[in-house]
Coordinates of C-alpha atoms and ligand atoms in Angstrom, one line a residue:
Chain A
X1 CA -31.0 -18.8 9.0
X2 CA -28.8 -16.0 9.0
X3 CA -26.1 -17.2 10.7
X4 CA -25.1 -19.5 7.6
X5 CA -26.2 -16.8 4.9
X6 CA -23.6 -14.4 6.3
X7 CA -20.9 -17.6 6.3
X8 CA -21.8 -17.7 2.4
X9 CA -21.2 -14.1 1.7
X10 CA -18.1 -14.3 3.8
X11 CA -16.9 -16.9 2.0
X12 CA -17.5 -15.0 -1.0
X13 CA -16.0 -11.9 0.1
X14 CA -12.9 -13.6 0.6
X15 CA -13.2 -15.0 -2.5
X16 CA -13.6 -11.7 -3.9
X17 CA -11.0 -10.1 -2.0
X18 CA -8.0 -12.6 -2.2
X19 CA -8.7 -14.2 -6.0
X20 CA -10.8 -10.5 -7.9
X21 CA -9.6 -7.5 -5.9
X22 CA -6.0 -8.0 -6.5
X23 CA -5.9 -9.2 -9.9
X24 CA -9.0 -6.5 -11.7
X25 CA -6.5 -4.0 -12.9
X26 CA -4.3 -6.5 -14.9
X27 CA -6.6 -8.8 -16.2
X28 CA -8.5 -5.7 -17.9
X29 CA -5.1 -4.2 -18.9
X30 CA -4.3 -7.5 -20.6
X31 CA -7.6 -8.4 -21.6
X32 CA -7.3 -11.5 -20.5
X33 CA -10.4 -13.6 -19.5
X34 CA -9.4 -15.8 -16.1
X35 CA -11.2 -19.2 -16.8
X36 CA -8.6 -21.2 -13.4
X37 CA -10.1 -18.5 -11.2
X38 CA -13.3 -19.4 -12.6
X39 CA -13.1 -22.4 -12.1
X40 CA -11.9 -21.6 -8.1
X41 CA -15.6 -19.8 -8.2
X42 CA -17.2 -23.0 -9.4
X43 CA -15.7 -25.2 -6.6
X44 CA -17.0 -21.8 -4.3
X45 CA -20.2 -23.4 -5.6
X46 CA -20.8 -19.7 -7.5
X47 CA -21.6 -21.5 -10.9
X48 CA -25.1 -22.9 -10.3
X49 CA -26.4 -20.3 -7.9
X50 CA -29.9 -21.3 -7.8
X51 CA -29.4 -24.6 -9.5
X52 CA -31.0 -27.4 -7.4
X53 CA -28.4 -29.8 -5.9
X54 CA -29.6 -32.9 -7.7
X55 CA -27.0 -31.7 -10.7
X56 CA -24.5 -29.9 -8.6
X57 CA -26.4 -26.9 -7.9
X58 CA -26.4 -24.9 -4.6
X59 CA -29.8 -24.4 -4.6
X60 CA -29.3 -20.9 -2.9
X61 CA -32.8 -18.1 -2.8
X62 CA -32.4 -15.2 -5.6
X63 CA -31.7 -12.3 -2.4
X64 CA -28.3 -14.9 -1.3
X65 CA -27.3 -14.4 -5.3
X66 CA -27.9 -10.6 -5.5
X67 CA -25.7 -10.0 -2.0
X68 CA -23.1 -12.8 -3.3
X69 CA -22.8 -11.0 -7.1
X70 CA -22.4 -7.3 -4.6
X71 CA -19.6 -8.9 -3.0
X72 CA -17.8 -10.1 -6.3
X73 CA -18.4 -6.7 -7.7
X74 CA -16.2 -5.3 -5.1
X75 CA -13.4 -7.6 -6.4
X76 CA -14.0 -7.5 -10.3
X77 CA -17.3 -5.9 -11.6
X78 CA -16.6 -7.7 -14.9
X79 CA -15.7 -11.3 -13.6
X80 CA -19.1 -10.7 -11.2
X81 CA -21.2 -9.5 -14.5
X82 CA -19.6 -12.8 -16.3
X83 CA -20.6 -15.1 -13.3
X84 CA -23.7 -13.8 -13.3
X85 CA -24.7 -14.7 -17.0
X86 CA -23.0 -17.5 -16.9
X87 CA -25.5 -18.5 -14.4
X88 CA -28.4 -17.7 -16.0
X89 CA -27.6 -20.2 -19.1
X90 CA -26.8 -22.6 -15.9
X91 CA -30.5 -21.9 -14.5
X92 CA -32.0 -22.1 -17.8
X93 CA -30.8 -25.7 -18.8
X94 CA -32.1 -26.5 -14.9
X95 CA -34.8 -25.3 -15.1
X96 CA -36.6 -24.9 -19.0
X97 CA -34.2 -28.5 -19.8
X98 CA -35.3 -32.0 -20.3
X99 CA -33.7 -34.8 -18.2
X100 CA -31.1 -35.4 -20.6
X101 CA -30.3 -31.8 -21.0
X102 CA -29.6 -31.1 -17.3
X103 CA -27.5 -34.3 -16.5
X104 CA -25.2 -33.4 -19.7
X105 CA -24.5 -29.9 -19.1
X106 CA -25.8 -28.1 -15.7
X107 CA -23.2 -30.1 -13.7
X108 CA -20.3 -28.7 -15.4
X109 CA -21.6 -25.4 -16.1
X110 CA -22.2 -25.6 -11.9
X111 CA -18.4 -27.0 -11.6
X112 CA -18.0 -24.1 -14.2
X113 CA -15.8 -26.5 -15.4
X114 CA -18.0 -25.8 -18.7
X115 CA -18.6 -22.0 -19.3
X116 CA -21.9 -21.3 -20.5
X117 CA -22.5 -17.8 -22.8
X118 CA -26.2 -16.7 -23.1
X119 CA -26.2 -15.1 -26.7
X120 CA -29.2 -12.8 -27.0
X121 CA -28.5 -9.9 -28.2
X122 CA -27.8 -8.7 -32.0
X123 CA -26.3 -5.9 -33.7
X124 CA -30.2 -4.7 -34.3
X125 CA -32.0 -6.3 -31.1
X126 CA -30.6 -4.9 -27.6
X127 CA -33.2 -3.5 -24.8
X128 CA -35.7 -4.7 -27.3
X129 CA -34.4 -8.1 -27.3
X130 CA -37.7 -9.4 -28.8
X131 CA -37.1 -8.0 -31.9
X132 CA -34.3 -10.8 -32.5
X133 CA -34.2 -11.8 -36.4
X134 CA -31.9 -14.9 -35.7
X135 CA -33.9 -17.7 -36.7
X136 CA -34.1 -21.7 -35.8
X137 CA -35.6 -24.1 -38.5
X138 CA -36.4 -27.4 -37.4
X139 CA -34.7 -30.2 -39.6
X140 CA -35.6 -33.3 -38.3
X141 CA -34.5 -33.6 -34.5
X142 CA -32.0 -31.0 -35.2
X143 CA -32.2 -27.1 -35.5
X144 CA -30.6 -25.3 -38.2
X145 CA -30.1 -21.9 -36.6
X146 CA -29.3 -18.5 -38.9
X147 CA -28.2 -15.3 -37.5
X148 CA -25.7 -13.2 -35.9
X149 CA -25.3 -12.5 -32.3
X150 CA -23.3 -9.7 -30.2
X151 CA -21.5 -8.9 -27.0
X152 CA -21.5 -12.3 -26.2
X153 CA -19.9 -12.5 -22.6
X154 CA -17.2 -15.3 -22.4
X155 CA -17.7 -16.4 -26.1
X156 CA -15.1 -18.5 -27.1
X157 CA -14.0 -19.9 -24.2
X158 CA -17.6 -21.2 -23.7
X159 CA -18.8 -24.9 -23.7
X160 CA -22.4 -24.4 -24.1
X161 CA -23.6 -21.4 -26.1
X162 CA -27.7 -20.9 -25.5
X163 CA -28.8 -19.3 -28.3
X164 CA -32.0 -17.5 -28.2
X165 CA -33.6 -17.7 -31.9
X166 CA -36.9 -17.0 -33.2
X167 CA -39.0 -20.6 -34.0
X168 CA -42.4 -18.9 -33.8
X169 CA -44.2 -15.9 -34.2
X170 CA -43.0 -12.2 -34.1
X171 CA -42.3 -11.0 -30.0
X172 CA -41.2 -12.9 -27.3
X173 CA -43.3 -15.6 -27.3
X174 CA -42.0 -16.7 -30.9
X175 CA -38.7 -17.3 -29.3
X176 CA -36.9 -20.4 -28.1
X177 CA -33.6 -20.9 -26.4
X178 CA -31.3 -23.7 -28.2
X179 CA -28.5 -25.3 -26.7
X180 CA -25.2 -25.0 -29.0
X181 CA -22.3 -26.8 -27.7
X182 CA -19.0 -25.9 -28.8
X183 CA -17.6 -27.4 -31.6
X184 CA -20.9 -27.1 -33.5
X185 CA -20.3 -26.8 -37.1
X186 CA -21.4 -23.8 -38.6
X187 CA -20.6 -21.7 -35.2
X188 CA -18.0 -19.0 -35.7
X189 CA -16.6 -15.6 -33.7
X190 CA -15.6 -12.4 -34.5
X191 CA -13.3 -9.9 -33.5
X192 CA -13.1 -9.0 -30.4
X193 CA -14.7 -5.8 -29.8
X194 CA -12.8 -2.0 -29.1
X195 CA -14.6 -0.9 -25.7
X196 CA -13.4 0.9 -22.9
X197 CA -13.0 -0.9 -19.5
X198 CA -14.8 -4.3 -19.1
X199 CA -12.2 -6.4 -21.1
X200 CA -12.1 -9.5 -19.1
X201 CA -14.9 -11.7 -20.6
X202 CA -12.8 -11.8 -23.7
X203 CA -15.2 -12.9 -26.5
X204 CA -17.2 -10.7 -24.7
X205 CA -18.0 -8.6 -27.7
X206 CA -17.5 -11.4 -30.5
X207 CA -20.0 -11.8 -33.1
X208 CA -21.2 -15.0 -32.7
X209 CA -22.7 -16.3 -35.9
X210 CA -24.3 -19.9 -35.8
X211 CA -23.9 -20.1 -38.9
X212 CA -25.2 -21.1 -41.8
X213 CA -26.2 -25.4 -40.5
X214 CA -25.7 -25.2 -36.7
X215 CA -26.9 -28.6 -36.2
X216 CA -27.5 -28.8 -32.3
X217 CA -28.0 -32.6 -33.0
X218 CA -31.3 -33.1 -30.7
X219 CA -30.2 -30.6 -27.8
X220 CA -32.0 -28.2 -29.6
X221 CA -35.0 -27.4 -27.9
X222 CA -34.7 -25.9 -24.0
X223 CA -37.5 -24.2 -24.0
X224 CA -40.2 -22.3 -26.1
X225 CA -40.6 -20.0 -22.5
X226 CA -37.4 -18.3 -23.5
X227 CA -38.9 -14.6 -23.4
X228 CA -40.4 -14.9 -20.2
X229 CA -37.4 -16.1 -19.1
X230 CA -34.9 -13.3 -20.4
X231 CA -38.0 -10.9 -18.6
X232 CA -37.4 -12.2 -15.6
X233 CA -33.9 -13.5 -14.9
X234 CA -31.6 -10.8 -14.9
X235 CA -29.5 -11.4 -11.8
X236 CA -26.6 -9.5 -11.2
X237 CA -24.7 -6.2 -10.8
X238 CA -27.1 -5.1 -13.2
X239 CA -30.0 -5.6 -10.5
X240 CA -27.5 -3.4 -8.3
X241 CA -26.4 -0.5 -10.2
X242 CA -22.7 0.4 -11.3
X243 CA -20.7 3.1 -9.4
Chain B
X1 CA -8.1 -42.3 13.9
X2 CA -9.4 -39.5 16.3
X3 CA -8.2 -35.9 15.7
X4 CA -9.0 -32.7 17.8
X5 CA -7.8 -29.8 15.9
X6 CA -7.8 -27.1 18.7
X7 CA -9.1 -23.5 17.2
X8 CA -9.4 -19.7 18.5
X9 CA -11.3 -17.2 17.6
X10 CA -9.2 -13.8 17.6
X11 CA -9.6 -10.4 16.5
X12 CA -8.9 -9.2 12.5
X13 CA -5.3 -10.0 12.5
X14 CA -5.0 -7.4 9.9
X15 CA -7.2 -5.0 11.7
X16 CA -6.4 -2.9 14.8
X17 CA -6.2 -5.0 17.9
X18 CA -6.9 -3.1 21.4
X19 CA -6.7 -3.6 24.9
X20 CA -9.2 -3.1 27.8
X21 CA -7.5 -1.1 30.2
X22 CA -10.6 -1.7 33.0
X23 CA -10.4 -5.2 32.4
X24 CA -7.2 -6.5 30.8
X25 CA -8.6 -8.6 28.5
X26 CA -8.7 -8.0 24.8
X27 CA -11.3 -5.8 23.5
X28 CA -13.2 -8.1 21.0
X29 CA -15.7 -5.1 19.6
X30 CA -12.5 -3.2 18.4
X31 CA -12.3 -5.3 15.3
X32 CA -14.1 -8.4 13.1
X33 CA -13.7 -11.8 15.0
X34 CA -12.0 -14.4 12.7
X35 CA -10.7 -17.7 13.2
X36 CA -7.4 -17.9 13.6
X37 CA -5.6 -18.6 10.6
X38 CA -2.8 -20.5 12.5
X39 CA -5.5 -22.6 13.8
X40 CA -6.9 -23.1 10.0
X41 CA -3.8 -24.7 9.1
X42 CA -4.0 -27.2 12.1
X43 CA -7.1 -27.7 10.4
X44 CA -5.8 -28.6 7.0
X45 CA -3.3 -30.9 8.1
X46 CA -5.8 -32.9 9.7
X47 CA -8.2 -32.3 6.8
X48 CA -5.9 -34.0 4.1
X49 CA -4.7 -36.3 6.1
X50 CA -8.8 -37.5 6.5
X51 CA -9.0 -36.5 2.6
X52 CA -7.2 -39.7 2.2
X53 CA -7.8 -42.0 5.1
X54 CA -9.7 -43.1 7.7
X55 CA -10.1 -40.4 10.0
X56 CA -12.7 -38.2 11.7
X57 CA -11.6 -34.7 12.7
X58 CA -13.4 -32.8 15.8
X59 CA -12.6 -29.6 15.9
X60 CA -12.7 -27.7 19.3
X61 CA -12.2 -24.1 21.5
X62 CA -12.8 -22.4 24.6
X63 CA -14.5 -19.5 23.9
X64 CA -17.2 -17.0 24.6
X65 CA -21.0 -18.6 23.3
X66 CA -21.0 -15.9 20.8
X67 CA -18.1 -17.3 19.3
X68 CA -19.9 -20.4 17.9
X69 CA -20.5 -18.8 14.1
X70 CA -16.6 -18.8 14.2
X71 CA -16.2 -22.5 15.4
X72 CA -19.1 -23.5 12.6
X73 CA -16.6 -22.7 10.2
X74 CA -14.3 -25.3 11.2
X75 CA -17.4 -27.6 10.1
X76 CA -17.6 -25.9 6.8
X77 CA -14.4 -26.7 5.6
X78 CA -15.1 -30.4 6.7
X79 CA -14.8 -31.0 10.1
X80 CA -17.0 -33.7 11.2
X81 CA -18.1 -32.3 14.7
X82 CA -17.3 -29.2 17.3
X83 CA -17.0 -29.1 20.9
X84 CA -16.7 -25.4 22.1
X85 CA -16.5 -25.2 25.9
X86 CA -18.3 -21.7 26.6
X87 CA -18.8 -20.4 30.4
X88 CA -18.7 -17.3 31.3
X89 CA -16.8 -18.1 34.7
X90 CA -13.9 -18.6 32.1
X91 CA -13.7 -15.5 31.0
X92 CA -10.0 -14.0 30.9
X93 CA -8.5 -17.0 31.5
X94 CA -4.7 -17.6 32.0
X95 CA -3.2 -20.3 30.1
X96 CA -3.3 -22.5 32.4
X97 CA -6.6 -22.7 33.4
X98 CA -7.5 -22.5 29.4
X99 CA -5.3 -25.8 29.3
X100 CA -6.8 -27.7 32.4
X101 CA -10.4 -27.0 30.5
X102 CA -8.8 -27.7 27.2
X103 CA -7.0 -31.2 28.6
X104 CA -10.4 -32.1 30.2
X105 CA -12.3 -31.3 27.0
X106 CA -10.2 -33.7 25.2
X107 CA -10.2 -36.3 27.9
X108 CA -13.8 -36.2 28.0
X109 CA -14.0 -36.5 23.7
X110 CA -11.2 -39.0 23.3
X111 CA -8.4 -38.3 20.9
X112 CA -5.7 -40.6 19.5
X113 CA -4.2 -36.8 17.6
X114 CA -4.2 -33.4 19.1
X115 CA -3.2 -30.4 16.4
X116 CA -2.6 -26.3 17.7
X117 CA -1.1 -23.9 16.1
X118 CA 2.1 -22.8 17.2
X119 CA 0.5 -19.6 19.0
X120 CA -2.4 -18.1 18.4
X121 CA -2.3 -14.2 17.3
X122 CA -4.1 -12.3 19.9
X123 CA -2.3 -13.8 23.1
X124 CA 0.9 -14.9 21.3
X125 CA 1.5 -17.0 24.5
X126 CA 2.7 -20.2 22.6
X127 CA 2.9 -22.3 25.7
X128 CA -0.5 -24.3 25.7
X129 CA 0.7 -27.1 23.4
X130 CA 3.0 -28.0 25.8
X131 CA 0.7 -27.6 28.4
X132 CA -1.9 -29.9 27.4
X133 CA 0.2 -32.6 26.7
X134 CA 1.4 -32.4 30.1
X135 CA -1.7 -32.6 31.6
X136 CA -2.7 -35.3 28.8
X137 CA 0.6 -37.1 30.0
X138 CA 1.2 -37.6 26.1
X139 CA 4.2 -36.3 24.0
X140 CA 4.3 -33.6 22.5
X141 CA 5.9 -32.2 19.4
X142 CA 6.6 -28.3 18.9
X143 CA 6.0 -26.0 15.7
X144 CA 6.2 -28.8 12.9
X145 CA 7.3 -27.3 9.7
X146 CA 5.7 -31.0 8.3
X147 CA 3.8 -33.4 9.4
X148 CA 3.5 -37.0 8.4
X149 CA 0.2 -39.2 10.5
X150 CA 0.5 -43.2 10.5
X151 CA -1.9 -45.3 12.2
X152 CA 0.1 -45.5 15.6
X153 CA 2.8 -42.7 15.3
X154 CA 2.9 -39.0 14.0
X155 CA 6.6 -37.6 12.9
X156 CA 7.7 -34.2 11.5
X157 CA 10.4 -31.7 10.7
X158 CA 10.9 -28.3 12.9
X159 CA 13.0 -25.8 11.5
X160 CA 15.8 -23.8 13.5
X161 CA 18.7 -21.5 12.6
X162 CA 21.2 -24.4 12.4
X163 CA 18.6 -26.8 10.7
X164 CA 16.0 -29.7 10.8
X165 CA 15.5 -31.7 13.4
X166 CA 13.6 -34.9 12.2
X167 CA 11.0 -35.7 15.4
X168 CA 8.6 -38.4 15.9
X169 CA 6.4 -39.8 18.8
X170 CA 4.1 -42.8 19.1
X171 CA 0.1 -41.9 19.0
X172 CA -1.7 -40.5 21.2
X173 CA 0.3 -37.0 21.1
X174 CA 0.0 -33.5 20.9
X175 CA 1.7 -31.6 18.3
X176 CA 2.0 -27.8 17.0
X177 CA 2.0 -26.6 12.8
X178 CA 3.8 -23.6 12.1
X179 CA 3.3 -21.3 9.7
X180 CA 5.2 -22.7 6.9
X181 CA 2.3 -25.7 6.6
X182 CA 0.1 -24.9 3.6
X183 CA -3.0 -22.8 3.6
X184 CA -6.1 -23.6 4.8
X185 CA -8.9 -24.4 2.1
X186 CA -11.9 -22.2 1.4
X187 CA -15.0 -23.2 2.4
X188 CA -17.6 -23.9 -0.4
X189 CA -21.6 -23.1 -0.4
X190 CA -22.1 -27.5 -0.2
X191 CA -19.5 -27.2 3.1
X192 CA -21.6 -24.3 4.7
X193 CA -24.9 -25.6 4.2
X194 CA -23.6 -29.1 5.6
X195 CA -22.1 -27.3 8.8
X196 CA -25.3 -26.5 10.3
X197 CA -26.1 -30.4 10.7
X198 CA -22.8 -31.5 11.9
X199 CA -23.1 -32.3 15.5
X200 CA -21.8 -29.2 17.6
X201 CA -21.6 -29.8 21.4
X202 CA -21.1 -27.1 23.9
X203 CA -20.0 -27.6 27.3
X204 CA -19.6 -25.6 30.3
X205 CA -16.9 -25.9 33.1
X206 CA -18.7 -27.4 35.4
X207 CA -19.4 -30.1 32.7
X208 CA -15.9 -30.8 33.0
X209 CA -15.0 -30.9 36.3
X210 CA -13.5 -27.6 36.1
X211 CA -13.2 -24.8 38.9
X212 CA -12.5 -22.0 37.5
X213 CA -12.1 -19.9 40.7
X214 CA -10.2 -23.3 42.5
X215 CA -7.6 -21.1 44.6
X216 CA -5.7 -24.2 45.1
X217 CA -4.2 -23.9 41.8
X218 CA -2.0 -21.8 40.1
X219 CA -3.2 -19.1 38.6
X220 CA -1.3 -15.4 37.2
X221 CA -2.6 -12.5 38.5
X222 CA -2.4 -9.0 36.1
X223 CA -0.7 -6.2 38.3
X224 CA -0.4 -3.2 35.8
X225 CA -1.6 -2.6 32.5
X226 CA -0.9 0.6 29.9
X227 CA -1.2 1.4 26.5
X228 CA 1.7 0.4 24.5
X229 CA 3.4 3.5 23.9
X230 CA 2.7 5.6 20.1
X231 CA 5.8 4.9 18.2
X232 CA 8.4 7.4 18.1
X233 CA 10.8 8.6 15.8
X234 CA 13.5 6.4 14.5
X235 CA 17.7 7.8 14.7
X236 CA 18.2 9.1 11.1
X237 CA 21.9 8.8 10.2
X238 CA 22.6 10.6 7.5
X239 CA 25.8 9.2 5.5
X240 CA 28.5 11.8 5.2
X241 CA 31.0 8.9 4.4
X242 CA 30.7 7.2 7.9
X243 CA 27.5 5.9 7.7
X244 CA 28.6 2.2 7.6
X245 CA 30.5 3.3 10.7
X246 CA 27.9 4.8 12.4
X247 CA 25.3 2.3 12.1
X248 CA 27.6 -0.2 13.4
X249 CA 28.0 2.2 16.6
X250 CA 24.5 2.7 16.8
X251 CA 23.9 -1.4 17.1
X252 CA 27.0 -1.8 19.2
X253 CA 25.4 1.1 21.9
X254 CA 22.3 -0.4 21.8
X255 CA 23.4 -4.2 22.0
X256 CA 21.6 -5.0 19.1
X257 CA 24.7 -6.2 17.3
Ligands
FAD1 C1 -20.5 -5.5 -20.7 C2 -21.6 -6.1 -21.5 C3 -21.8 -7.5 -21.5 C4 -22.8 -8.0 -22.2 N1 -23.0 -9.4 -22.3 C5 -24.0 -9.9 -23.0 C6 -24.2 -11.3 -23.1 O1 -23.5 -12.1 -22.5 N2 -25.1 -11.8 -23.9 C7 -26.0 -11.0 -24.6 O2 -26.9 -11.5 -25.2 N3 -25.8 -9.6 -24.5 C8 -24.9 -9.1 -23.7 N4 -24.7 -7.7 -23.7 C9 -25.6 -6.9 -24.4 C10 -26.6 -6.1 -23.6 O3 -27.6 -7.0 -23.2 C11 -27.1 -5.0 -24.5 O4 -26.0 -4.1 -24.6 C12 -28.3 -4.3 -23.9 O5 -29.4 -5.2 -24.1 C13 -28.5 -3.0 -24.6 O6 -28.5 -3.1 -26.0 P1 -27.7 -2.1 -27.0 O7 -26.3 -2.2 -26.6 O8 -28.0 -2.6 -28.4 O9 -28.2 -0.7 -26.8 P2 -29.6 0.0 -27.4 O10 -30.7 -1.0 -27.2 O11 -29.2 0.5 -28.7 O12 -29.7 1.2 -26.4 C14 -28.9 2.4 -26.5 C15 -29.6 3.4 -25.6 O13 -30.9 3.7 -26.1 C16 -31.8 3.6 -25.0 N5 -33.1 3.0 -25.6 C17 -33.2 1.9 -26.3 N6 -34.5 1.7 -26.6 C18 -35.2 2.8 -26.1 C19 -36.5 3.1 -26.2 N7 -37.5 2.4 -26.8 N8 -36.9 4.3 -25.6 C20 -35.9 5.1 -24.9 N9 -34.6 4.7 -24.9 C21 -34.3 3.6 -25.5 C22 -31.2 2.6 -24.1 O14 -31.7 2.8 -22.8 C23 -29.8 3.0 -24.1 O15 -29.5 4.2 -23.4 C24 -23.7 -7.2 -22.9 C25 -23.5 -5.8 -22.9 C26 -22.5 -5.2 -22.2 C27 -22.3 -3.8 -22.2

């Protein structure tokens, strides 16, 4: 119906307009990383895009997110890029999760009341992300991940980190996406990166080393699908291009 | 409780706003229809008041059939149902046959609470409160700075130069919100995708009893119309040591002091 898909992006261009647009120059001058307007976006219903209702999601089609992440690029391009990961760890847990997995985190992350950071790439794995050396070991119902990650949007101020880490064979298909929830011992940041422009998600750029006995107590597992996931789930500005 | 929050959907208020000189009427393609945000915070005071009691809100307009995505969004922020009255016989109405279709709208939905803005932002008329509580035969309280809703009365404050008068009237009334009420809330995605299955009645005059060609009533009749001027220059005074002086001439001359 078109009639209510316009009323979504209008409410998202207002969004955009009265909460991004004004404020984009001085949160990247300050580098500051607004998690309350955030957290505006989640009641929106921006943090679970195409999340099905049942755990808070709004359950909206893939073309809705693409002309909803447009409109949020007009107000912030960086807060739109961050929404826009942040939604594919949200989709990920929904959809790869167990039971268990989606009831404890995917309403939050949909409330974004909990920030999610997707942590795939590493200082030697970017466009080729399935060359990622960071490696899970399974120690009884736990995972003991090793590796370092980088330009980790929103790291730091995340509550659920979803670590992609290698549990198989070399490529994608060796890979599996962990759930690390903050606080897990063993999980440490790094500077904050020098970049021009783009400031906002402020651990943006951290290393993000789940270190040495990252012990994701059970969580662990999501999903061993994780590189056909990362192929095909790459909503956002990205999808539209920067000017 | 029954409230009718009564809505209007106007052009941009930020954008340019133009008149038909064949017609009269405003021209609606000259800019984005929006809901009014005066009518909005009508809205939200009946909204929180239902946040936190027993209440169900019905928010309603008289307005073109196009107008309906408008009116939806009324739903969106948590109306529970819509009444537009849409007939093209009505179009270009004068207040007072918007209020006799209004007054017979709510008649016909029942309403122990009536909420308007103070005046909506195309027409600026700020009469039709007052006119639908007359033809309601209820009372009526003007451009509420507050509002406070009990089960059989409604009270507020309105603001004037010299102060506040405290006003109250027993339920059912009509009252008008003013600007300083708080903003409206946003709609969210859960709110939209609800709206489209909230009941949404729309009515037309005749459904109401309503002439609207009935010469036996009252009605204004336009005579001229004309562009509203372009703006010209402003006096400069330039201050040589008199300026004080001279501005005080210059409101003095043109009664303005
Ligand atoms: C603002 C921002 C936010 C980010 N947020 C996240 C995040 O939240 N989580 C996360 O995991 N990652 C994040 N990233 C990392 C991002 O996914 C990587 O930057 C991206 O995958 C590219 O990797 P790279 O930077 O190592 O560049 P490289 O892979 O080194 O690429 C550098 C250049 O070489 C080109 N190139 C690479 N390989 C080839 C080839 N085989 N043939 C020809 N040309 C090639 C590329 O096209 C590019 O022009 C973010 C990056 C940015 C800039």
């Amino acid at each position: 119906m078109t009639e209510e898909r316009d009323a979504l992006i209008q409410a998202v261009r207002e969004f955009a307009d009265l909460e991004l647009a004004p404020n984009a120059e001085r949160w990247d001058a300050e580098k500051h990383f607004p998690v309350d307007t955030l957290r505006l976006a989640g009641q929106l219903g921006l943090g679970g895009e195409s999340v099905r209702e049942d755990v808070g999601g709004s359950g909206l089609s893939r073309l809705d997110a693409v002309a909803m992440f447009e409109e949020l690029a007009k107000g912030d391009t960086t807060i739109a890029a961050y929404i826009s990961i942040h939604n594919m760890v949200a989709w990920m847990i929904d959809t790869y999760g167990d039971d268990a997995q989606r009831e404890r985190w995917v309403p939050g992350l949909a409330a974004m009341t909990d920030l999610g950071s997707y942590c795939l790439t590493e200082p030697g794995a970017g466009s080729d992300a399935a060359a990622i050396t960071t490696s899970a070991r399974r120690d009884g119902d736990d995972y003991v991940i090793n590796g370092v990650k980088q330009f980790v949007s929103g790291a730091g101020s995340s509550a659920v980190h979803l670590v992609m880490a290698r549990t198989g064979e070399p490529g994608s298909r060796g890979i599996s996406a962990i759930v690390v929830p903050d606080g897990t011992p063993g999980l440490g940041f790094g500077r904050n990166e020098e970049k021009m422009g783009w400031h906002a998600p402020r651990g943006h750029q951290r290393d993000h080393a789940a270190g040495r006995r990252a012990e994701p107590s059970g969580r662990g597992r999501v999903t061993t699908n994780a590189g056909r996931a990362v192929r095909d789930r790459r909503p956002s500005t990205r999808d539209l291009g920067y000017a | 409780m029954k409230i009718i929050v009564i809505v209007k959907e106007v052009p941009d208020t930020y954008g340019e706003r133009k008149l038909d000189l064949e017609t009269g009427l405003a021209d609606r393609a000259a800019s984005e229809p929006v809901l009014d945000e005066i009518g909005e915070r009508a809205l939200e005071v009946a909204l929180s008041h239902a946040d936190a009691n027993e209440a169900e809100v019905v928010v309603m307009s008289m307005a073109p059939e196009r107008a309906a995505a408008t009116i939806r969004k009324g739903l969106a922020m948590g109306a529970a149902s819509a009444v537009q009255v849409a007939d093209p016989g009505l179009a270009g109405a004068d207040l007072g046959l918007t209020a006799r279709t209004l007054a017979a709208a709510i008649r016909k939905t029942g309403f122990d609470l009536v909420i308007t803005g103070n005046l909506s932002t195309d027409g600026s008329g700020g009469v039709l409160p007052a006119m639908l509580a007359e033809l309601l035969d209820v009372p009526n309280l003007t451009a509420l700075s507050s509002v406070e809703i009990a089960a059989d009365s409604v009270s507020g404050g309105r603001d004037s130069d010299d102060g506040t008068m405290r006003l109250s009237a027993k339920l059912p009334a009509v009252i008008s919100i003013t600007e300083a009420l708080p903003d409206a809330r946003f709609p969210n995605f859960k709110g939209i995708m609800a709206a489209k299955k909230k009941p949404f009645e729309t009515l037309a005059a005749a459904d109401l009893g309503i002439d609207p060609q009935d010469l036996s009533v009252a009605a204004s009749i336009m005579t001229a119309i004309a562009e509203k001027p372009p703006r010209s220059a402003g006096v400069k005074i330039t201050d040589e040591g008199d300026g004080g002086v001279k501005i005080a001439e210059f409101l003095v001359e043109n009664r303005l002091a």
